[in-house]
C-alpha positions as MATLAB code, in Angstrom:
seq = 'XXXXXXXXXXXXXXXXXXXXXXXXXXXXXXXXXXXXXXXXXXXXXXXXXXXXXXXXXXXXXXXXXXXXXXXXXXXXXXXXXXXXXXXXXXXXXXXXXXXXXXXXXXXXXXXXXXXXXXXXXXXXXXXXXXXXXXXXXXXXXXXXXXXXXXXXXXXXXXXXXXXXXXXXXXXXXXXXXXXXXXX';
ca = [
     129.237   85.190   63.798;
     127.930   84.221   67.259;
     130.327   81.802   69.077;
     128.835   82.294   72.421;
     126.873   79.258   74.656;
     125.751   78.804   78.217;
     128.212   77.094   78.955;
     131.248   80.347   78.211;
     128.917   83.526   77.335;
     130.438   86.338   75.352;
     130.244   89.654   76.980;
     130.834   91.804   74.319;
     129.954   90.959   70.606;
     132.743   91.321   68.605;
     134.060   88.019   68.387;
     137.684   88.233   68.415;
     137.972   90.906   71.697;
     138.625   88.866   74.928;
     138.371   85.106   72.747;
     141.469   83.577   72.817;
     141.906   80.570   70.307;
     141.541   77.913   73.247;
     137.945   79.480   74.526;
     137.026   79.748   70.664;
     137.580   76.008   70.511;
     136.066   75.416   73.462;
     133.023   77.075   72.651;
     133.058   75.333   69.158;
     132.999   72.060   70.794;
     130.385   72.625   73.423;
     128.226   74.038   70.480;
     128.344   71.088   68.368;
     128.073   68.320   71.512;
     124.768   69.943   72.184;
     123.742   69.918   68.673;
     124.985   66.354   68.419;
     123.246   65.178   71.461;
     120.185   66.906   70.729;
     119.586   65.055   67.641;
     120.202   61.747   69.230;
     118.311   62.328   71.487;
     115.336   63.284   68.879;
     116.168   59.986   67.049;
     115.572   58.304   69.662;
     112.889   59.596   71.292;
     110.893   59.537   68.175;
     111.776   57.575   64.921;
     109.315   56.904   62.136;
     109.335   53.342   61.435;
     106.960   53.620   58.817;
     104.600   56.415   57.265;
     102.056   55.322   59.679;
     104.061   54.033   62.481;
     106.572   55.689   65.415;
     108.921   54.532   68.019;
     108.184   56.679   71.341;
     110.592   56.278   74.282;
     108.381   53.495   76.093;
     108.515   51.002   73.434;
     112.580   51.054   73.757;
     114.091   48.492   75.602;
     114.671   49.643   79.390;
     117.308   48.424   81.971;
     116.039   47.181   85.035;
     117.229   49.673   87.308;
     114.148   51.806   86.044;
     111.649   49.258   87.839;
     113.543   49.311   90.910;
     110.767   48.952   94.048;
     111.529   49.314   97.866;
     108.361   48.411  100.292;
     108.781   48.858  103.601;
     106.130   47.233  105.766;
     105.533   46.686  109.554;
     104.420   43.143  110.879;
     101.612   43.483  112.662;
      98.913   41.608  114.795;
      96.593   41.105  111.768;
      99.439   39.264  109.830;
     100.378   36.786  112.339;
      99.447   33.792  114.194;
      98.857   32.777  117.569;
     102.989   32.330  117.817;
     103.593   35.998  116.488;
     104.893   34.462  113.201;
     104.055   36.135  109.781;
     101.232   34.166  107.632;
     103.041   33.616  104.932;
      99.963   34.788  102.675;
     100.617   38.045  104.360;
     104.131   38.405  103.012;
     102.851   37.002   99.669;
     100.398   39.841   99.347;
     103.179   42.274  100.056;
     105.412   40.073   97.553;
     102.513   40.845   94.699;
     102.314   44.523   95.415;
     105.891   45.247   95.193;
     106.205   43.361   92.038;
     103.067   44.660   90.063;
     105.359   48.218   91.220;
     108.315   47.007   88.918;
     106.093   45.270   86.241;
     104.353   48.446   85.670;
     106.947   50.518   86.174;
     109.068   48.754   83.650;
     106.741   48.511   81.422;
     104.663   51.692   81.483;
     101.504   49.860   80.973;
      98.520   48.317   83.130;
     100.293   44.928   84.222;
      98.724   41.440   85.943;
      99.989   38.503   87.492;
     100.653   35.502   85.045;
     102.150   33.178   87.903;
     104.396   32.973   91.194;
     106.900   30.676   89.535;
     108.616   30.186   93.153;
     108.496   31.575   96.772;
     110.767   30.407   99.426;
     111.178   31.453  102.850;
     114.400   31.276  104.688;
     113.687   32.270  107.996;
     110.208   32.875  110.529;
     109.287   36.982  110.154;
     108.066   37.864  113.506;
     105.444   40.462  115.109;
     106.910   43.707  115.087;
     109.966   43.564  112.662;
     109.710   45.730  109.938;
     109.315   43.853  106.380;
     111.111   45.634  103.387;
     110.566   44.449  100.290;
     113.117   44.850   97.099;
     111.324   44.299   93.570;
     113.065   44.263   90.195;
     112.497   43.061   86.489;
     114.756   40.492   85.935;
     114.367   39.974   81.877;
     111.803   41.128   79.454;
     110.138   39.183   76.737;
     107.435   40.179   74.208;
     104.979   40.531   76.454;
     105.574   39.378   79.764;
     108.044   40.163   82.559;
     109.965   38.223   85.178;
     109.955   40.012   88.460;
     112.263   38.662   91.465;
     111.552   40.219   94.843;
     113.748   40.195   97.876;
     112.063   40.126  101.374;
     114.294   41.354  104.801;
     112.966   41.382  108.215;
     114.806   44.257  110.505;
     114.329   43.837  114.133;
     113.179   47.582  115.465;
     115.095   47.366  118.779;
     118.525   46.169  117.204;
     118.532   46.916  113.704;
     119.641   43.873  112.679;
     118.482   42.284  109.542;
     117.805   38.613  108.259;
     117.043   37.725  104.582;
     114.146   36.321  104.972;
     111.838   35.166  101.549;
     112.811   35.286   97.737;
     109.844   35.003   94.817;
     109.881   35.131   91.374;
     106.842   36.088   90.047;
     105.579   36.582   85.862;
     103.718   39.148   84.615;
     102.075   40.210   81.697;
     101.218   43.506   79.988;
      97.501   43.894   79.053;
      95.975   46.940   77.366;
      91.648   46.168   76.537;
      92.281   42.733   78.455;
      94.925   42.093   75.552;
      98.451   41.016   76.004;
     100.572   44.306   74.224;
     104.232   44.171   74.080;
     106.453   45.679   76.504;
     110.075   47.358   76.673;
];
């Protein structure tokens, strides 16, 4: 009878030497969470459906936290005007980017921009702040995603931070130029 784990090894094999009836218990319970959580875990990792058909872990549905995206960017003389403002087709192509991150991300598939359903900016991002850029998938439908990112501008020499764009922007999944479901 082995009633030894990783968790409390035995150091001598007969059972009931050094085991009291609390470390026996103990033990037991360890044993079977592990067992119990390993066949979960199978179940749902990978669950026939069908004779012909499985589940794998990137078809199950996926909280948003996993598509998470942080950019960080400096503004510089190529993405400004003659006022050392931002274009704001610069901070749009940094917008895309960070979003096609958590699209794929989320997804775990080849993703491509549907539509920018809205960009608005808040305040001017000037030359030499640095631009980061917060991505996430907001909600999940059969085959497309909606992705809202978060643009702040940090001045280098203070540190101080202004909130300065917000986009929402659609994706969809596409395997063979097809749209394929996603998470």
């Amino acid at each position: 009878l082995e009633l030894g784990c990783a968790v409390f090894p035995r150091h001598n094999m007969n059972p009931t030497v050094g085991l009291s009836k609390i470390s026996i218990f103990v033990n037991s319970f360890f044993l079977w969470a592990f067992n119990v959580f390993n066949a979960l875990r199978t179940r749902l990792l990978v669950s026939p459906v069908s004779a012909s058909q499985t589940v794998v872990y990137s078809e199950l549905p996926r909280h948003s936290s996993v598509s998470r995206t942080l950019m960080t960017e400096m503004l510089r003389s190529e993405h400004t005007d003659s006022r050392g403002l931002a274009y704001g087709g610069s901070i749009l192509a940094w917008v895309d980017v960070c979003a096609g991150v958590s699209a794929k991300r989320h997804s775990g598939k080849p993703c491509v921009t549907a539509s920018v359903d809205g960009v608005h900016f808040f305040s001017p991002v000037k030359l030499g702040d640095i631009v980061v850029l917060r991505g996430a998938v907001n909600r999940a439908w059969r085959t497309s995603l909606e992705v809202e990112v978060r643009v702040e501008a940090e001045d280098m020499l203070t540190g101080k931070k202004r909130y300065c764009c917000q986009a929402y922007l659609t994706f969809v999944a596409v395997e063979n130029g097809n749209p394929v479901p996603v998470p």
